């Protein structure tokens, strides 16, 4: 019975209506015969109707297709673009049904600005080198106002190609930037052979360096050996001859391609591997074309150059349906007899009674050896209809399992109610398929564009469920028999519910005992707040709840509702923010399993704090000699703003019921790509057996340490410049706002593992992760020292305890160190003046080492790289390479008062001059049109 109750909470959680349960897998773009098809662009429902958006999107993508064809050396262009119109816009005859296309899965979104970036186009990337992004974000202002967009970011088509590099091929920027979340890459570096160089690709891009405010020559800083932080590189718009790169200054008229590493290729687009930009750091010095040639688009000679007559895309206009339709397709076969069918009945009843909003169309289908429509698809517009649907939920089971029968009957139920495109079948089963098989029904589902979400409620459930969901654009979930909390929110990607899951827990309470707990309702939610307490058997427990104002809610209170096996407390109006405590008393002499679920809606359309989750792969094969670890991601946000400093934990339910908990990190190390971007990540290695693994996420801020990054526009005085790559004004207006206590729960879905050796994965064969944030903190000519720092990593990738020791190698030539790390000189213990090579700190903390170098003086520059190793001498890949200059740089002397006065007037003059070209400045450099006849804008 305990196993049934545990599975019951998982099912009950799976049916909670809530937004953003998981990262939706992006719509799959196809590339065949040089033609990209099925590219999905979606306009958010809250964007006001404006036909110019659609017209301009067509213009932008037509221009982008031409530029993409040239940039890929005639190997790819945009052939088909699907534009998804929201259902809030006027219906037009040329709009086709959206089918399985949704805003959440769109490759390119047109939505309100992200406050961190304004109208700046960007791509959300959470994966590593060569891993495509989640989506490209464009704003209505950027799309509609062509002069504005091109003035700040360059030609629309070329800007799109730059962002496509992030989205499709997993490329990164090749310029230095200071990010709003704290991520930064230097604008200048000291070349191992030569002088201070701007961070650029290619190195042939011409220009000069000057102070971004005063316009004066840049000054060297003794502590770093490079220019001051206000120094920027300004391209020569008229004299530039470099043809790359799109990931550096795509707006330059001469730039037509990506950097490459072919010695026989165009020297004007040759990759600058020494520049300390994000592309080199994340991709270990690989050029853009190196990464692109490993992508499926071009690997092994795929899509070779082809001459075509036209690169103009075809456009297909789609529109979302006005209402949401779902059919519950429920397994009532013999394997569901007993406790299984009871819990299924309870979960479905609770879903229909408490969580389905009015206006939603719902139907019920059951299947065993055959299938039947227990209730047709009807719109819920009264409590009587809810009760009719609840009455149709099955209470008995028997027969074999025919999943295909259930799917076909689900299609029939949808078609009876109208066109089935875009509707959802929620399939719940614990058995194996029999004829007609899922594979026989799948073509019909695809033709009719029906989304199928699947919940496997045991390890025995058919192994085709996950591929069925993936193939139809749906989501897959798993409810096993272990002690896990949460496969909640199965309807997330396709529903329009606004509920946020605050808490889901299952507790076994001993006889005559009371269990006490609490949760926090934060001020981003509070409407329609509902607490439910459910049990499968035994006497009804007693629940007492205490509000933040000290009011007691218990049996007899008008909002204390008892129906069958569930106690529901619905808070009227807006729930008071703060701590809500509850006690549950077991009135029986034996143990009783109780499920507690709390949900709430946003207040007055405020942006609630939400969590979404994803795993890096739906299936893994661990039969190879060196398996790949799984990455788990959780995004915590308030709207588009990242929430940082929260405690994010993932619980993984394993095939035999064991549960492992891992804390996800947002520190920019290991599996985590970017520090403080609100996406928490971690590797998972604890595979113990073949089968399904269920993932649930809990976010907690009970200690009140979480913050969200905001833009205080009121503090901005309108005086640019802006830092590159970020779009925010660097004048102190980027702030971190503390958040009150809150908690959230969601699911990361399910993944399958095969080939796990007996006894599980031998983690001794796994090295620590690669260090990718090595930095030179300080250089001292007087002491002949260099101070390095990086984020310490775990013993196995980013897991386990501290690494065993650190290898630091150095030299005088970048290429030699980069190409032959272990053939380069090693830093020994006698050179370490501070820190330790053999006692790395705990993973996630900053490791700092001060190194005594053997030489100093003019033209003395050292390059460094590190690798961390475990006790079995498994060492991570060498880190990014950094350089440190050991020449004598005198400190700047203070100016006399008269000189200060003169300088102030000079600065004021320069500032007024800069205002003449400031609007063409973005991302730390002037834009294309600043090569006009305006003498102020010439550089």
PDB file of N, CA, C and O in Angstrom, residues 786-810:
ATOM      1  N   UNK A 786      52.263  36.262 -10.414  1.00  0.00           N
ATOM      2  CA  UNK A 786      51.000  36.279 -11.139  1.00  0.00           C
ATOM      3  C   UNK A 786      49.967  35.565 -10.274  1.00  0.00           C
ATOM      4  O   UNK A 786      50.221  34.463  -9.775  1.00  0.00           O
ATOM      5  N   UNK A 787      48.804  36.192 -10.083  1.00  0.00           N
ATOM      6  CA  UNK A 787      47.729  35.599  -9.299  1.00  0.00           C
ATOM      7  C   UNK A 787      46.648  35.089 -10.234  1.00  0.00           C
ATOM      8  O   UNK A 787      46.097  35.843 -11.035  1.00  0.00           O
ATOM      9  N   UNK A 788      46.369  33.783 -10.153  1.00  0.00           N
ATOM     10  CA  UNK A 788      45.339  33.137 -10.961  1.00  0.00           C
ATOM     11  C   UNK A 788      44.159  32.740 -10.085  1.00  0.00           C
ATOM     12  O   UNK A 788      44.334  32.438  -8.901  1.00  0.00           O
ATOM     13  N   UNK A 789      42.974  32.709 -10.672  1.00  0.00           N
ATOM     14  CA  UNK A 789      41.806  32.204  -9.946  1.00  0.00           C
ATOM     15  C   UNK A 789      40.888  31.477 -10.905  1.00  0.00           C
ATOM     16  O   UNK A 789      40.885  31.749 -12.113  1.00  0.00           O
ATOM     17  N   UNK A 790      40.081  30.550 -10.369  1.00  0.00           N
ATOM     18  CA  UNK A 790      39.083  29.817 -11.134  1.00  0.00           C
ATOM     19  C   UNK A 790      38.117  29.163 -10.151  1.00  0.00           C
ATOM     20  O   UNK A 790      38.361  29.132  -8.943  1.00  0.00           O
ATOM     21  N   UNK A 791      37.021  28.642 -10.667  1.00  0.00           N
ATOM     22  CA  UNK A 791      36.035  27.961  -9.835  1.00  0.00           C
ATOM     23  C   UNK A 791      36.438  26.508  -9.663  1.00  0.00           C
ATOM     24  O   UNK A 791      36.651  25.783 -10.646  1.00  0.00           O
ATOM     25  N   UNK A 792      36.583  26.085  -8.406  1.00  0.00           N
ATOM     26  CA  UNK A 792      36.967  24.707  -8.118  1.00  0.00           C
ATOM     27  C   UNK A 792      35.862  23.750  -8.550  1.00  0.00           C
ATOM     28  O   UNK A 792      34.672  24.061  -8.456  1.00  0.00           O
ATOM     29  N   UNK A 793      36.276  22.571  -9.026  1.00  0.00           N
ATOM     30  CA  UNK A 793      35.334  21.579  -9.545  1.00  0.00           C
ATOM     31  C   UNK A 793      35.395  20.299  -8.729  1.00  0.00           C
ATOM     32  O   UNK A 793      36.271  20.109  -7.880  1.00  0.00           O
ATOM     33  N   UNK A 794      34.446  19.407  -8.990  1.00  0.00           N
ATOM     34  CA  UNK A 794      34.368  18.161  -8.245  1.00  0.00           C
ATOM     35  C   UNK A 794      35.351  17.118  -8.736  1.00  0.00           C
ATOM     36  O   UNK A 794      36.042  17.280  -9.745  1.00  0.00           O
ATOM     37  N   UNK A 795      35.372  15.998  -8.024  1.00  0.00           N
ATOM     38  CA  UNK A 795      36.268  14.898  -8.340  1.00  0.00           C
ATOM     39  C   UNK A 795      35.851  14.182  -9.619  1.00  0.00           C
ATOM     40  O   UNK A 795      36.695  13.707 -10.376  1.00  0.00           O
ATOM     41  N   UNK A 796      34.544  14.124  -9.868  1.00  0.00           N
ATOM     42  CA  UNK A 796      33.991  13.482 -11.062  1.00  0.00           C
ATOM     43  C   UNK A 796      33.112  14.499 -11.779  1.00  0.00           C
ATOM     44  O   UNK A 796      31.990  14.765 -11.355  1.00  0.00           O
ATOM     45  N   UNK A 797      33.624  15.054 -12.870  1.00  0.00           N
ATOM     46  CA  UNK A 797      32.969  16.180 -13.532  1.00  0.00           C
ATOM     47  C   UNK A 797      32.774  17.285 -12.491  1.00  0.00           C
ATOM     48  O   UNK A 797      33.722  17.776 -11.933  1.00  0.00           O
ATOM     49  N   UNK A 798      31.516  17.680 -12.179  1.00  0.00           N
ATOM     50  CA  UNK A 798      31.322  18.670 -11.117  1.00  0.00           C
ATOM     51  C   UNK A 798      30.675  18.032  -9.888  1.00  0.00           C
ATOM     52  O   UNK A 798      30.076  18.709  -9.058  1.00  0.00           O
ATOM     53  N   UNK A 799      30.824  16.703  -9.772  1.00  0.00           N
ATOM     54  CA  UNK A 799      30.229  15.966  -8.665  1.00  0.00           C
ATOM     55  C   UNK A 799      31.296  15.532  -7.669  1.00  0.00           C
ATOM     56  O   UNK A 799      32.497  15.601  -7.916  1.00  0.00           O
ATOM     57  N   UNK A 800      30.815  15.033  -6.517  1.00  0.00           N
ATOM     58  CA  UNK A 800      31.721  14.489  -5.522  1.00  0.00           C
ATOM     59  C   UNK A 800      32.434  15.566  -4.728  1.00  0.00           C
ATOM     60  O   UNK A 800      32.092  16.751  -4.762  1.00  0.00           O
ATOM     61  N   UNK A 801      33.461  15.126  -4.001  1.00  0.00           N
ATOM     62  CA  UNK A 801      34.238  16.050  -3.190  1.00  0.00           C
ATOM     63  C   UNK A 801      35.250  16.813  -4.021  1.00  0.00           C
ATOM     64  O   UNK A 801      35.220  16.781  -5.251  1.00  0.00           O
ATOM     65  N   UNK A 802      36.175  17.523  -3.363  1.00  0.00           N
ATOM     66  CA  UNK A 802      37.168  18.309  -4.097  1.00  0.00           C
ATOM     67  C   UNK A 802      38.055  17.418  -4.965  1.00  0.00           C
ATOM     68  O   UNK A 802      38.266  16.230  -4.679  1.00  0.00           O
ATOM     69  N   UNK A 803      38.556  18.002  -6.045  1.00  0.00           N
ATOM     70  CA  UNK A 803      39.543  17.302  -6.863  1.00  0.00           C
ATOM     71  C   UNK A 803      40.789  17.036  -6.023  1.00  0.00           C
ATOM     72  O   UNK A 803      40.998  17.637  -4.964  1.00  0.00           O
ATOM     73  N   UNK A 804      41.623  16.137  -6.492  1.00  0.00           N
ATOM     74  CA  UNK A 804      42.769  15.707  -5.690  1.00  0.00           C
ATOM     75  C   UNK A 804      43.952  16.665  -5.812  1.00  0.00           C
ATOM     76  O   UNK A 804      44.598  16.997  -4.819  1.00  0.00           O
ATOM     77  N   UNK A 805      44.237  17.112  -7.034  1.00  0.00           N
ATOM     78  CA  UNK A 805      45.348  18.054  -7.203  1.00  0.00           C
ATOM     79  C   UNK A 805      45.149  18.847  -8.496  1.00  0.00           C
ATOM     80  O   UNK A 805      44.262  18.552  -9.295  1.00  0.00           O
ATOM     81  N   UNK A 806      45.986  19.872  -8.660  1.00  0.00           N
ATOM     82  CA  UNK A 806      45.886  20.784  -9.788  1.00  0.00           C
ATOM     83  C   UNK A 806      47.192  20.785 -10.561  1.00  0.00           C
ATOM     84  O   UNK A 806      48.279  20.830  -9.967  1.00  0.00           O
ATOM     85  N   UNK A 807      47.086  20.692 -11.873  1.00  0.00           N
ATOM     86  CA  UNK A 807      48.235  20.867 -12.764  1.00  0.00           C
ATOM     87  C   UNK A 807      48.166  22.276 -13.344  1.00  0.00           C
ATOM     88  O   UNK A 807      47.161  22.639 -13.960  1.00  0.00           O
ATOM     89  N   UNK A 808      49.213  23.071 -13.147  1.00  0.00           N
ATOM     90  CA  UNK A 808      49.303  24.383 -13.787  1.00  0.00           C
ATOM     91  C   UNK A 808      50.515  24.364 -14.706  1.00  0.00           C
ATOM     92  O   UNK A 808      51.636  24.094 -14.275  1.00  0.00           O
ATOM     93  N   UNK A 809      50.284  24.613 -15.981  1.00  0.00           N
ATOM     94  CA  UNK A 809      51.368  24.663 -16.966  1.00  0.00           C
ATOM     95  C   UNK A 809      51.470  26.082 -17.520  1.00  0.00           C
ATOM     96  O   UNK A 809      50.483  26.810 -17.597  1.00  0.00           O
ATOM     97  N   UNK A 810      52.692  26.433 -17.917  1.00  0.00           N
ATOM     98  CA  UNK A 810      52.879  27.788 -18.413  1.00  0.00           C
ATOM     99  C   UNK A 810      53.997  27.819 -19.447  1.00  0.00           C
ATOM    100  O   UNK A 810      54.737  26.843 -19.634  1.00  0.00           O
TER     101      UNK A 810
END
